[in-house]
Amino acid sequence: MKIKKAIIPAAGLGTRVLPASKAMPKEMLPIVDKPAIQYIVEEAVNAGITDILIITNRGKGIIEDHFDHSIELEAMLERRGNTEMLETLNKVANLANIYFIRQKETKGLGDAVLRAKKFVGDEPFAVLYGDDVIVGEIPAIGELCEAYEKYGKSVVGIKEVPDELVVKYCSLKTERIDDKNFAVSDMIEKPSLDKKFSNYSILGRCVLDSEIFSILERTPLGVGGELQLTDAMRELAVKYGMIGVDFSGIRYDMGNKFGMLRANIEVGLNHPEIKEELKNYLKELVKTL
Ligand code: UTP
């Protein structure tokens, strides 16, 4: 079955990037000249997804504005004959059918996903975390959708991470199928090191069966008193097995300060407008370090 719907949870408080995220949603922090969430929407669209629900909360209205027309700006660009930028802005406003819903209380990623129950219905759907940007030749969520079509099971995007990150993310019980696919039979959210299954963690992407909603509805609050998506996905993994896809792109965590900086430098080094200037600047800078 082709995956046509995606949800982007973007209702977190972003405390790790304060004060930048005090009034500005962290999902709107730029990587060179585009906000993080635009990269994520484009990834979904490039994977053939047509309908996207973004889960926001109070104070994140500018995410809606970003994917709408900006009438004054467009009129001004037209008057000045800047057709290139006019086209760029038009494209942003017409990327996909984008819908919005609010998570009224910040009760965890699982609770945010539960807000999408009506939008999703009984189809499998993609989840792209609003602060995880993945840059690569092919859309990471497309690699997961392919795995869903091939194996008919829910899929998570995974990477091997060091111990200091496993304890902050989650740990998966995995068995390798081929060079990029793994069978996942169990998982644990934010484990202590003696409880970890492996160093494989879920990083920002999944494709889930709609059964996840009924599981979430009866999943008790987990780590941090929040409804954890991992706790509900664990039930799918134990009951049916899941697939882990070691996706090929590079993932940038826009929810932490170093991740933001790294994304800007690495994407900047490939950006046609600034790459030469940035490269020369960095070469001079490293001499002084
Ligand atoms: P994080 O774990 O990064 O949480 O959420 P956070 O609250 O945004 O950030 P910190 O830890 O305070 O710095 C992962 C993803 O889940 C979304 C976030 O927006 C992010 O895209 N999320 C998290 C929600 O939509 N709702 C929540 O209640 C929690």
PDB file of C-alpha atoms and ligand atoms in Angstrom:
ATOM      1  CA  MET A   1       0.000   0.000   0.000  1.00  0.00           C
ATOM      2  CA  LYS A   2       1.370   3.439  -1.001  1.00  0.00           C
ATOM      3  CA  ILE A   3       1.838   5.872   1.875  1.00  0.00           C
ATOM      4  CA  LYS A   4       0.088   9.161   1.068  1.00  0.00           C
ATOM      5  CA  LYS A   5      -0.321  10.774   4.482  1.00  0.00           C
ATOM      6  CA  ALA A   6       2.286  12.108   6.864  1.00  0.00           C
ATOM      7  CA  ILE A   7       2.250  13.849  10.199  1.00  0.00           C
ATOM      8  CA  ILE A   8       4.882  16.207  11.571  1.00  0.00           C
ATOM      9  CA  PRO A   9       4.769  16.622  15.361  1.00  0.00           C
ATOM     10  CA  ALA A  10       6.028  20.142  16.035  1.00  0.00           C
ATOM     11  CA  ALA A  11       4.413  20.949  19.381  1.00  0.00           C
ATOM     12  CA  GLY A  12       7.399  20.430  21.677  1.00  0.00           C
ATOM     13  CA  LEU A  13       8.678  23.238  23.892  1.00  0.00           C
ATOM     14  CA  GLY A  14      12.235  23.161  22.552  1.00  0.00           C
ATOM     15  CA  THR A  15      13.879  23.823  25.918  1.00  0.00           C
ATOM     16  CA  ARG A  16      17.291  22.661  24.659  1.00  0.00           C
ATOM     17  CA  VAL A  17      17.547  25.568  22.228  1.00  0.00           C
ATOM     18  CA  LEU A  18      16.326  28.318  24.533  1.00  0.00           C
ATOM     19  CA  PRO A  19      16.357  31.297  24.377  1.00  0.00           C
ATOM     20  CA  ALA A  20      16.211  30.995  20.537  1.00  0.00           C
ATOM     21  CA  SER A  21      12.961  29.031  20.819  1.00  0.00           C
ATOM     22  CA  LYS A  22      11.255  31.310  23.354  1.00  0.00           C
ATOM     23  CA  ALA A  23       9.057  33.100  20.811  1.00  0.00           C
ATOM     24  CA  MET A  24      10.276  31.406  17.612  1.00  0.00           C
ATOM     25  CA  PRO A  25       9.295  27.747  17.117  1.00  0.00           C
ATOM     26  CA  LYS A  26      12.495  25.671  16.905  1.00  0.00           C
ATOM     27  CA  GLU A  27      11.041  24.079  13.745  1.00  0.00           C
ATOM     28  CA  MET A  28      11.316  27.539  12.105  1.00  0.00           C
ATOM     29  CA  LEU A  29      15.013  27.977  12.884  1.00  0.00           C
ATOM     30  CA  PRO A  30      16.797  28.324   9.555  1.00  0.00           C
ATOM     31  CA  ILE A  31      19.341  26.113   7.866  1.00  0.00           C
ATOM     32  CA  VAL A  32      20.991  28.727   5.608  1.00  0.00           C
ATOM     33  CA  ASP A  33      17.868  30.165   3.916  1.00  0.00           C
ATOM     34  CA  LYS A  34      15.012  27.773   4.711  1.00  0.00           C
ATOM     35  CA  PRO A  35      13.360  26.924   8.018  1.00  0.00           C
ATOM     36  CA  ALA A  36      13.985  23.373   9.269  1.00  0.00           C
ATOM     37  CA  ILE A  37      10.361  22.342   8.814  1.00  0.00           C
ATOM     38  CA  GLN A  38      10.439  23.220   5.101  1.00  0.00           C
ATOM     39  CA  TYR A  39      13.228  20.664   4.538  1.00  0.00           C
ATOM     40  CA  ILE A  40      11.024  18.105   6.300  1.00  0.00           C
ATOM     41  CA  VAL A  41       7.896  18.909   4.252  1.00  0.00           C
ATOM     42  CA  GLU A  42       9.976  18.762   1.036  1.00  0.00           C
ATOM     43  CA  GLU A  43      11.370  15.360   2.049  1.00  0.00           C
ATOM     44  CA  ALA A  44       7.817  14.029   2.481  1.00  0.00           C
ATOM     45  CA  VAL A  45       6.663  15.532  -0.831  1.00  0.00           C
ATOM     46  CA  ASN A  46       9.702  14.052  -2.645  1.00  0.00           C
ATOM     47  CA  ALA A  47       8.681  10.652  -1.297  1.00  0.00           C
ATOM     48  CA  GLY A  48       5.226  10.948  -2.913  1.00  0.00           C
ATOM     49  CA  ILE A  49       3.293  12.062   0.172  1.00  0.00           C
ATOM     50  CA  THR A  50       0.386  14.355  -0.714  1.00  0.00           C
ATOM     51  CA  ASP A  51      -1.313  15.149   2.610  1.00  0.00           C
ATOM     52  CA  ILE A  52       0.558  16.432   5.654  1.00  0.00           C
ATOM     53  CA  LEU A  53      -0.764  17.231   9.118  1.00  0.00           C
ATOM     54  CA  ILE A  54       1.487  19.470  11.205  1.00  0.00           C
ATOM     55  CA  ILE A  55       0.854  19.282  14.942  1.00  0.00           C
ATOM     56  CA  THR A  56       1.567  22.652  16.542  1.00  0.00           C
ATOM     57  CA  ASN A  57       0.763  24.414  19.791  1.00  0.00           C
ATOM     58  CA  ARG A  58       0.289  27.940  21.104  1.00  0.00           C
ATOM     59  CA  GLY A  59       2.713  30.439  19.641  1.00  0.00           C
ATOM     60  CA  LYS A  60       3.553  28.420  16.531  1.00  0.00           C
ATOM     61  CA  GLY A  61       1.185  30.210  14.129  1.00  0.00           C
ATOM     62  CA  ILE A  62       4.093  31.368  11.972  1.00  0.00           C
ATOM     63  CA  ILE A  63       4.530  27.782  10.759  1.00  0.00           C
ATOM     64  CA  GLU A  64       1.076  28.145   9.143  1.00  0.00           C
ATOM     65  CA  ASP A  65       2.040  31.534   7.697  1.00  0.00           C
ATOM     66  CA  HIS A  66       5.188  30.055   6.180  1.00  0.00           C
ATOM     67  CA  PHE A  67       3.229  27.522   4.108  1.00  0.00           C
ATOM     68  CA  ASP A  68       0.627  30.116   3.025  1.00  0.00           C
ATOM     69  CA  HIS A  69       0.855  32.909   0.441  1.00  0.00           C
ATOM     70  CA  SER A  70       2.381  36.203   1.514  1.00  0.00           C
ATOM     71  CA  ILE A  71       0.290  38.560  -0.586  1.00  0.00           C
ATOM     72  CA  GLU A  72       2.196  41.828   0.036  1.00  0.00           C
ATOM     73  CA  LEU A  73       5.576  40.183  -0.458  1.00  0.00           C
ATOM     74  CA  GLU A  74       4.488  38.456  -3.661  1.00  0.00           C
ATOM     75  CA  ALA A  75       2.979  41.701  -5.062  1.00  0.00           C
ATOM     76  CA  MET A  76       6.214  43.539  -4.305  1.00  0.00           C
ATOM     77  CA  LEU A  77       8.374  40.856  -5.961  1.00  0.00           C
ATOM     78  CA  GLU A  78       6.100  40.973  -9.007  1.00  0.00           C
ATOM     79  CA  ARG A  79       6.400  44.783  -9.220  1.00  0.00           C
ATOM     80  CA  ARG A  80      10.172  44.501  -9.014  1.00  0.00           C
ATOM     81  CA  GLY A  81      10.250  41.725 -11.615  1.00  0.00           C
ATOM     82  CA  ASN A  82      11.955  39.248  -9.243  1.00  0.00           C
ATOM     83  CA  THR A  83      10.291  36.233 -10.851  1.00  0.00           C
ATOM     84  CA  GLU A  84      12.802  33.740  -9.474  1.00  0.00           C
ATOM     85  CA  MET A  85      12.026  34.502  -5.822  1.00  0.00           C
ATOM     86  CA  LEU A  86       8.327  34.826  -6.651  1.00  0.00           C
ATOM     87  CA  GLU A  87       8.383  31.271  -8.002  1.00  0.00           C
ATOM     88  CA  THR A  88      10.284  30.060  -4.942  1.00  0.00           C
ATOM     89  CA  LEU A  89       7.670  31.556  -2.615  1.00  0.00           C
ATOM     90  CA  ASN A  90       4.782  30.210  -4.700  1.00  0.00           C
ATOM     91  CA  LYS A  91       6.282  26.745  -4.543  1.00  0.00           C
ATOM     92  CA  VAL A  92       6.443  26.885  -0.739  1.00  0.00           C
ATOM     93  CA  ALA A  93       2.742  27.789  -0.585  1.00  0.00           C
ATOM     94  CA  ASN A  94       1.811  24.907  -2.907  1.00  0.00           C
ATOM     95  CA  LEU A  95       4.054  22.082  -1.702  1.00  0.00           C
ATOM     96  CA  ALA A  96       1.265  19.753  -0.554  1.00  0.00           C
ATOM     97  CA  ASN A  97      -2.131  19.711   1.118  1.00  0.00           C
ATOM     98  CA  ILE A  98      -0.993  20.910   4.526  1.00  0.00           C
ATOM     99  CA  TYR A  99      -3.305  20.771   7.531  1.00  0.00           C
ATOM    100  CA  PHE A 100      -2.761  21.945  11.098  1.00  0.00           C
ATOM    101  CA  ILE A 101      -4.018  20.826  14.488  1.00  0.00           C
ATOM    102  CA  ARG A 102      -3.006  21.914  17.966  1.00  0.00           C
ATOM    103  CA  GLN A 103      -1.772  19.764  20.799  1.00  0.00           C
ATOM    104  CA  LYS A 104      -3.254  21.755  23.663  1.00  0.00           C
ATOM    105  CA  GLU A 105      -0.966  20.396  26.375  1.00  0.00           C
ATOM    106  CA  THR A 106       2.624  19.276  25.876  1.00  0.00           C
ATOM    107  CA  LYS A 107       2.088  15.701  27.006  1.00  0.00           C
ATOM    108  CA  GLY A 108       4.703  13.953  24.881  1.00  0.00           C
ATOM    109  CA  LEU A 109       5.339  12.747  21.348  1.00  0.00           C
ATOM    110  CA  GLY A 110       2.856   9.863  21.734  1.00  0.00           C
ATOM    111  CA  ASP A 111       0.118  12.314  22.694  1.00  0.00           C
ATOM    112  CA  ALA A 112       1.031  14.560  19.742  1.00  0.00           C
ATOM    113  CA  VAL A 113       0.729  11.592  17.346  1.00  0.00           C
ATOM    114  CA  LEU A 114      -2.651  10.707  18.880  1.00  0.00           C
ATOM    115  CA  ARG A 115      -3.957  14.134  17.735  1.00  0.00           C
ATOM    116  CA  ALA A 116      -3.677  12.788  14.161  1.00  0.00           C
ATOM    117  CA  LYS A 117      -6.115   9.892  14.639  1.00  0.00           C
ATOM    118  CA  LYS A 118      -9.010  11.429  12.664  1.00  0.00           C
ATOM    119  CA  PHE A 119      -6.728  12.743   9.888  1.00  0.00           C
ATOM    120  CA  VAL A 120      -5.101   9.339   9.372  1.00  0.00           C
ATOM    121  CA  GLY A 121      -8.168   7.063   9.553  1.00  0.00           C
ATOM    122  CA  ASP A 122      -7.180   3.434   9.015  1.00  0.00           C
ATOM    123  CA  GLU A 123      -4.279   3.845   6.581  1.00  0.00           C
ATOM    124  CA  PRO A 124      -0.592   3.397   7.377  1.00  0.00           C
ATOM    125  CA  PHE A 125       1.079   6.806   7.693  1.00  0.00           C
ATOM    126  CA  ALA A 126       4.483   8.440   7.949  1.00  0.00           C
ATOM    127  CA  VAL A 127       5.785  10.370  10.959  1.00  0.00           C
ATOM    128  CA  LEU A 128       8.561  12.944  10.520  1.00  0.00           C
ATOM    129  CA  TYR A 129       9.721  14.563  13.771  1.00  0.00           C
ATOM    130  CA  GLY A 130       9.616  18.331  13.385  1.00  0.00           C
ATOM    131  CA  ASP A 131      13.144  18.963  14.637  1.00  0.00           C
ATOM    132  CA  ASP A 132      14.971  16.176  12.790  1.00  0.00           C
ATOM    133  CA  VAL A 133      16.179  17.294   9.373  1.00  0.00           C
ATOM    134  CA  ILE A 134      17.620  14.572   7.133  1.00  0.00           C
ATOM    135  CA  VAL A 135      19.636  15.682   4.128  1.00  0.00           C
ATOM    136  CA  GLY A 136      20.477  13.185   1.420  1.00  0.00           C
ATOM    137  CA  GLU A 137      20.243  12.273  -2.253  1.00  0.00           C
ATOM    138  CA  ILE A 138      17.003  10.365  -1.688  1.00  0.00           C
ATOM    139  CA  PRO A 139      14.263  11.220   0.812  1.00  0.00           C
ATOM    140  CA  ALA A 140      14.785   9.190   3.993  1.00  0.00           C
ATOM    141  CA  ILE A 141      11.036   8.770   4.524  1.00  0.00           C
ATOM    142  CA  GLY A 142      10.849   7.320   0.987  1.00  0.00           C
ATOM    143  CA  GLU A 143      13.314   4.595   2.021  1.00  0.00           C
ATOM    144  CA  LEU A 144      11.023   3.767   4.965  1.00  0.00           C
ATOM    145  CA  CYS A 145       7.887   3.781   2.780  1.00  0.00           C
ATOM    146  CA  GLU A 146       9.595   1.325   0.393  1.00  0.00           C
ATOM    147  CA  ALA A 147      10.391  -0.977   3.318  1.00  0.00           C
ATOM    148  CA  TYR A 148       6.746  -0.774   4.444  1.00  0.00           C
ATOM    149  CA  GLU A 149       5.573  -1.778   0.971  1.00  0.00           C
ATOM    150  CA  LYS A 150       8.082  -4.629   0.848  1.00  0.00           C
ATOM    151  CA  TYR A 151       7.596  -6.138   4.318  1.00  0.00           C
ATOM    152  CA  GLY A 152       4.045  -4.992   5.200  1.00  0.00           C
ATOM    153  CA  LYS A 153       5.135  -4.074   8.743  1.00  0.00           C
ATOM    154  CA  SER A 154       5.588  -0.788  10.600  1.00  0.00           C
ATOM    155  CA  VAL A 155       9.018   0.747  10.000  1.00  0.00           C
ATOM    156  CA  VAL A 156      11.398   2.933  11.994  1.00  0.00           C
ATOM    157  CA  GLY A 157      14.364   4.987  10.730  1.00  0.00           C
ATOM    158  CA  ILE A 158      17.438   3.931  12.680  1.00  0.00           C
ATOM    159  CA  LYS A 159      21.121   4.765  13.160  1.00  0.00           C
ATOM    160  CA  GLU A 160      23.837   3.404  15.420  1.00  0.00           C
ATOM    161  CA  VAL A 161      24.607   6.043  18.077  1.00  0.00           C
ATOM    162  CA  PRO A 162      27.136   6.240  20.937  1.00  0.00           C
ATOM    163  CA  ASP A 163      26.201   5.239  24.498  1.00  0.00           C
ATOM    164  CA  GLU A 164      25.714   8.862  25.600  1.00  0.00           C
ATOM    165  CA  LEU A 165      22.913   9.224  23.024  1.00  0.00           C
ATOM    166  CA  VAL A 166      21.278   5.781  23.510  1.00  0.00           C
ATOM    167  CA  VAL A 167      20.395   6.802  27.074  1.00  0.00           C
ATOM    168  CA  LYS A 168      18.736   9.989  25.748  1.00  0.00           C
ATOM    169  CA  TYR A 169      16.941   8.350  22.781  1.00  0.00           C
ATOM    170  CA  CYS A 170      15.945   4.690  22.792  1.00  0.00           C
ATOM    171  CA  SER A 171      17.500   1.282  22.184  1.00  0.00           C
ATOM    172  CA  LEU A 172      16.292  -1.376  19.732  1.00  0.00           C
ATOM    173  CA  LYS A 173      16.572  -5.163  19.696  1.00  0.00           C
ATOM    174  CA  THR A 174      17.661  -5.768  16.113  1.00  0.00           C
ATOM    175  CA  GLU A 175      18.655  -8.543  13.747  1.00  0.00           C
ATOM    176  CA  ARG A 176      20.226  -7.613  10.418  1.00  0.00           C
ATOM    177  CA  ILE A 177      18.249  -8.592   7.270  1.00  0.00           C
ATOM    178  CA  ASP A 178      20.513  -6.980   4.658  1.00  0.00           C
ATOM    179  CA  ASP A 179      22.843  -3.987   4.301  1.00  0.00           C
ATOM    180  CA  LYS A 180      20.215  -1.462   5.410  1.00  0.00           C
ATOM    181  CA  ASN A 181      17.172  -3.337   6.751  1.00  0.00           C
ATOM    182  CA  PHE A 182      16.844  -4.857  10.228  1.00  0.00           C
ATOM    183  CA  ALA A 183      14.159  -6.881  11.988  1.00  0.00           C
ATOM    184  CA  VAL A 184      13.163  -5.065  15.201  1.00  0.00           C
ATOM    185  CA  SER A 185      11.560  -7.214  17.894  1.00  0.00           C
ATOM    186  CA  ASP A 186      11.709  -4.972  20.979  1.00  0.00           C
ATOM    187  CA  MET A 187      12.647  -1.479  22.095  1.00  0.00           C
ATOM    188  CA  ILE A 188      13.072   0.628  25.229  1.00  0.00           C
ATOM    189  CA  GLU A 189      12.812   4.416  25.676  1.00  0.00           C
ATOM    190  CA  LYS A 190      15.751   6.241  27.333  1.00  0.00           C
ATOM    191  CA  PRO A 191      17.310   3.069  28.851  1.00  0.00           C
ATOM    192  CA  SER A 192      20.086   2.995  31.423  1.00  0.00           C
ATOM    193  CA  LEU A 193      23.160   1.394  29.810  1.00  0.00           C
ATOM    194  CA  ASP A 194      22.635  -1.953  31.588  1.00  0.00           C
ATOM    195  CA  LYS A 195      19.130  -2.180  30.037  1.00  0.00           C
ATOM    196  CA  LYS A 196      20.021  -1.286  26.402  1.00  0.00           C
ATOM    197  CA  PHE A 197      19.442  -3.899  23.657  1.00  0.00           C
ATOM    198  CA  SER A 198      21.877  -2.356  21.186  1.00  0.00           C
ATOM    199  CA  ASN A 199      23.223   1.037  20.094  1.00  0.00           C
ATOM    200  CA  TYR A 200      20.583   1.312  17.368  1.00  0.00           C
ATOM    201  CA  SER A 201      18.121   4.129  18.103  1.00  0.00           C
ATOM    202  CA  ILE A 202      15.119   5.551  16.257  1.00  0.00           C
ATOM    203  CA  LEU A 203      16.045   8.848  14.644  1.00  0.00           C
ATOM    204  CA  GLY A 204      13.153  11.025  13.595  1.00  0.00           C
ATOM    205  CA  ARG A 205      11.226   8.944  11.070  1.00  0.00           C
ATOM    206  CA  CYS A 206       8.690   6.101  11.116  1.00  0.00           C
ATOM    207  CA  VAL A 207       5.872   4.582   9.089  1.00  0.00           C
ATOM    208  CA  LEU A 208       3.170   3.196  11.340  1.00  0.00           C
ATOM    209  CA  ASP A 209       0.057   1.093  11.066  1.00  0.00           C
ATOM    210  CA  SER A 210      -3.051   2.900  12.287  1.00  0.00           C
ATOM    211  CA  GLU A 211      -3.325   0.312  15.103  1.00  0.00           C
ATOM    212  CA  ILE A 212      -0.817   2.585  16.897  1.00  0.00           C
ATOM    213  CA  PHE A 213      -3.747   4.885  17.858  1.00  0.00           C
ATOM    214  CA  SER A 214      -5.661   2.254  19.849  1.00  0.00           C
ATOM    215  CA  ILE A 215      -2.382   1.233  21.498  1.00  0.00           C
ATOM    216  CA  LEU A 216      -1.550   4.865  22.383  1.00  0.00           C
ATOM    217  CA  GLU A 217      -5.004   5.280  23.919  1.00  0.00           C
ATOM    218  CA  ARG A 218      -4.257   2.595  26.503  1.00  0.00           C
ATOM    219  CA  THR A 219      -0.514   3.196  26.962  1.00  0.00           C
ATOM    220  CA  PRO A 220       0.298   4.562  30.447  1.00  0.00           C
ATOM    221  CA  LEU A 221       2.453   7.693  30.787  1.00  0.00           C
ATOM    222  CA  GLY A 222       6.132   6.790  30.588  1.00  0.00           C
ATOM    223  CA  VAL A 223       9.527   8.452  31.087  1.00  0.00           C
ATOM    224  CA  GLY A 224       9.176  12.120  32.193  1.00  0.00           C
ATOM    225  CA  GLY A 225       5.439  11.677  32.855  1.00  0.00           C
ATOM    226  CA  GLU A 226       4.812  11.936  29.083  1.00  0.00           C
ATOM    227  CA  LEU A 227       2.982   9.632  26.679  1.00  0.00           C
ATOM    228  CA  GLN A 228       5.933   8.060  24.869  1.00  0.00           C
ATOM    229  CA  LEU A 229       5.549   6.967  21.247  1.00  0.00           C
ATOM    230  CA  THR A 230       8.298   4.376  21.800  1.00  0.00           C
ATOM    231  CA  ASP A 231       6.227   2.646  24.505  1.00  0.00           C
ATOM    232  CA  ALA A 232       3.340   2.194  22.033  1.00  0.00           C
ATOM    233  CA  MET A 233       5.625   1.187  19.140  1.00  0.00           C
ATOM    234  CA  ARG A 234       7.130  -1.448  21.440  1.00  0.00           C
ATOM    235  CA  GLU A 235       3.764  -3.240  21.414  1.00  0.00           C
ATOM    236  CA  LEU A 236       3.786  -3.314  17.588  1.00  0.00           C
ATOM    237  CA  ALA A 237       7.399  -4.577  17.621  1.00  0.00           C
ATOM    238  CA  VAL A 238       6.756  -7.352  20.129  1.00  0.00           C
ATOM    239  CA  LYS A 239       3.409  -8.418  18.586  1.00  0.00           C
ATOM    240  CA  TYR A 240       4.161  -8.279  14.855  1.00  0.00           C
ATOM    241  CA  GLY A 241       7.805  -7.318  14.509  1.00  0.00           C
ATOM    242  CA  MET A 242       8.898  -4.047  12.918  1.00  0.00           C
ATOM    243  CA  ILE A 243      11.495  -3.147  10.318  1.00  0.00           C
ATOM    244  CA  GLY A 244      14.405  -0.800  11.030  1.00  0.00           C
ATOM    245  CA  VAL A 245      15.856   1.067   8.056  1.00  0.00           C
ATOM    246  CA  ASP A 246      19.377   2.460   8.403  1.00  0.00           C
ATOM    247  CA  PHE A 247      18.547   5.386   6.083  1.00  0.00           C
ATOM    248  CA  SER A 248      21.217   6.857   3.849  1.00  0.00           C
ATOM    249  CA  GLY A 249      21.015  10.638   4.526  1.00  0.00           C
ATOM    250  CA  ILE A 250      22.658  12.686   7.275  1.00  0.00           C
ATOM    251  CA  ARG A 251      20.409  13.609  10.151  1.00  0.00           C
ATOM    252  CA  TYR A 252      20.674  16.940  11.923  1.00  0.00           C
ATOM    253  CA  ASP A 253      19.077  17.379  15.329  1.00  0.00           C
ATOM    254  CA  MET A 254      17.708  20.937  15.167  1.00  0.00           C
ATOM    255  CA  GLY A 255      16.565  20.537  18.780  1.00  0.00           C
ATOM    256  CA  ASN A 256      20.102  21.045  20.077  1.00  0.00           C
ATOM    257  CA  LYS A 257      22.528  23.907  19.664  1.00  0.00           C
ATOM    258  CA  PHE A 258      25.395  21.980  18.084  1.00  0.00           C
ATOM    259  CA  GLY A 259      23.042  20.173  15.685  1.00  0.00           C
ATOM    260  CA  MET A 260      21.748  23.554  14.451  1.00  0.00           C
ATOM    261  CA  LEU A 261      25.234  24.874  13.879  1.00  0.00           C
ATOM    262  CA  ARG A 262      26.444  21.696  12.141  1.00  0.00           C
ATOM    263  CA  ALA A 263      23.431  21.717   9.815  1.00  0.00           C
ATOM    264  CA  ASN A 264      24.118  25.318   8.794  1.00  0.00           C
ATOM    265  CA  ILE A 265      27.797  24.675   8.094  1.00  0.00           C
ATOM    266  CA  GLU A 266      27.341  21.410   6.173  1.00  0.00           C
ATOM    267  CA  VAL A 267      24.325  22.520   4.148  1.00  0.00           C
ATOM    268  CA  GLY A 268      26.046  25.872   3.565  1.00  0.00           C
ATOM    269  CA  LEU A 269      29.063  24.058   2.093  1.00  0.00           C
ATOM    270  CA  ASN A 270      26.754  22.686  -0.622  1.00  0.00           C
ATOM    271  CA  HIS A 271      24.671  25.821  -1.155  1.00  0.00           C
ATOM    272  CA  PRO A 272      25.349  27.287  -4.629  1.00  0.00           C
ATOM    273  CA  GLU A 273      25.107  30.902  -3.434  1.00  0.00           C
ATOM    274  CA  ILE A 274      27.459  30.766  -0.454  1.00  0.00           C
ATOM    275  CA  LYS A 275      29.549  27.590  -0.671  1.00  0.00           C
ATOM    276  CA  GLU A 276      32.747  29.216  -2.004  1.00  0.00           C
ATOM    277  CA  GLU A 277      32.599  32.096   0.451  1.00  0.00           C
ATOM    278  CA  LEU A 278      31.944  29.727   3.371  1.00  0.00           C
ATOM    279  CA  LYS A 279      34.710  27.322   2.341  1.00  0.00           C
ATOM    280  CA  ASN A 280      37.282  30.141   2.121  1.00  0.00           C
ATOM    281  CA  TYR A 281      36.103  31.568   5.424  1.00  0.00           C
ATOM    282  CA  LEU A 282      36.370  28.180   7.195  1.00  0.00           C
ATOM    283  CA  LYS A 283      39.842  27.531   5.747  1.00  0.00           C
ATOM    284  CA  GLU A 284      41.065  30.853   7.148  1.00  0.00           C
ATOM    285  CA  LEU A 285      39.279  30.309  10.426  1.00  0.00           C
ATOM    286  CA  VAL A 286      40.780  26.862  11.172  1.00  0.00           C
ATOM    287  CA  LYS A 287      44.257  28.354  10.876  1.00  0.00           C
ATOM    288  CA  THR A 288      43.468  30.459  13.932  1.00  0.00           C
ATOM    289  CA  LEU A 289      42.095  27.604  16.071  1.00  0.00           C
TER     290      LEU A 289
HETATM  291  P1  UTP B   1      11.686  16.468  21.769  1.00  0.00           P
HETATM  292  O1  UTP B   1      11.971  15.207  22.488  1.00  0.00           O
HETATM  293  O2  UTP B   1      12.819  17.136  21.067  1.00  0.00           O
HETATM  294  O3  UTP B   1      11.021  17.464  22.816  1.00  0.00           O
HETATM  295  O4  UTP B   1      10.516  16.172  20.743  1.00  0.00           O
HETATM  296  P2  UTP B   1      10.873  19.042  22.805  1.00  0.00           P
HETATM  297  O5  UTP B   1       9.937  19.394  23.908  1.00  0.00           O
HETATM  298  O6  UTP B   1      10.494  19.554  21.454  1.00  0.00           O
HETATM  299  O7  UTP B   1      12.343  19.600  23.066  1.00  0.00           O
HETATM  300  P3  UTP B   1      13.173  19.795  24.410  1.00  0.00           P
HETATM  301  O8  UTP B   1      13.570  18.430  24.857  1.00  0.00           O
HETATM  302  O9  UTP B   1      12.311  20.551  25.391  1.00  0.00           O
HETATM  303  O10 UTP B   1      14.350  20.619  23.983  1.00  0.00           O
HETATM  304  C1  UTP B   1      10.673  15.445  19.547  1.00  0.00           C
HETATM  305  C2  UTP B   1       9.611  15.888  18.573  1.00  0.00           C
HETATM  306  O11 UTP B   1       8.315  15.694  19.110  1.00  0.00           O
HETATM  307  C3  UTP B   1       7.576  16.910  19.153  1.00  0.00           C
HETATM  308  C4  UTP B   1       8.635  18.007  19.121  1.00  0.00           C
HETATM  309  O12 UTP B   1       8.109  19.199  18.538  1.00  0.00           O
HETATM  310  C5  UTP B   1       9.723  17.376  18.259  1.00  0.00           C
HETATM  311  O13 UTP B   1       9.447  17.559  16.872  1.00  0.00           O
HETATM  312  N1  UTP B   1       6.757  16.923  20.389  1.00  0.00           N
HETATM  313  C6  UTP B   1       7.310  16.623  21.588  1.00  0.00           C
HETATM  314  C7  UTP B   1       5.413  17.245  20.298  1.00  0.00           C
HETATM  315  O14 UTP B   1       4.884  17.530  19.186  1.00  0.00           O
HETATM  316  N2  UTP B   1       4.657  17.252  21.442  1.00  0.00           N
HETATM  317  C8  UTP B   1       5.182  16.955  22.662  1.00  0.00           C
HETATM  318  O15 UTP B   1       4.419  16.963  23.670  1.00  0.00           O
HETATM  319  C9  UTP B   1       6.538  16.633  22.732  1.00  0.00           C
END
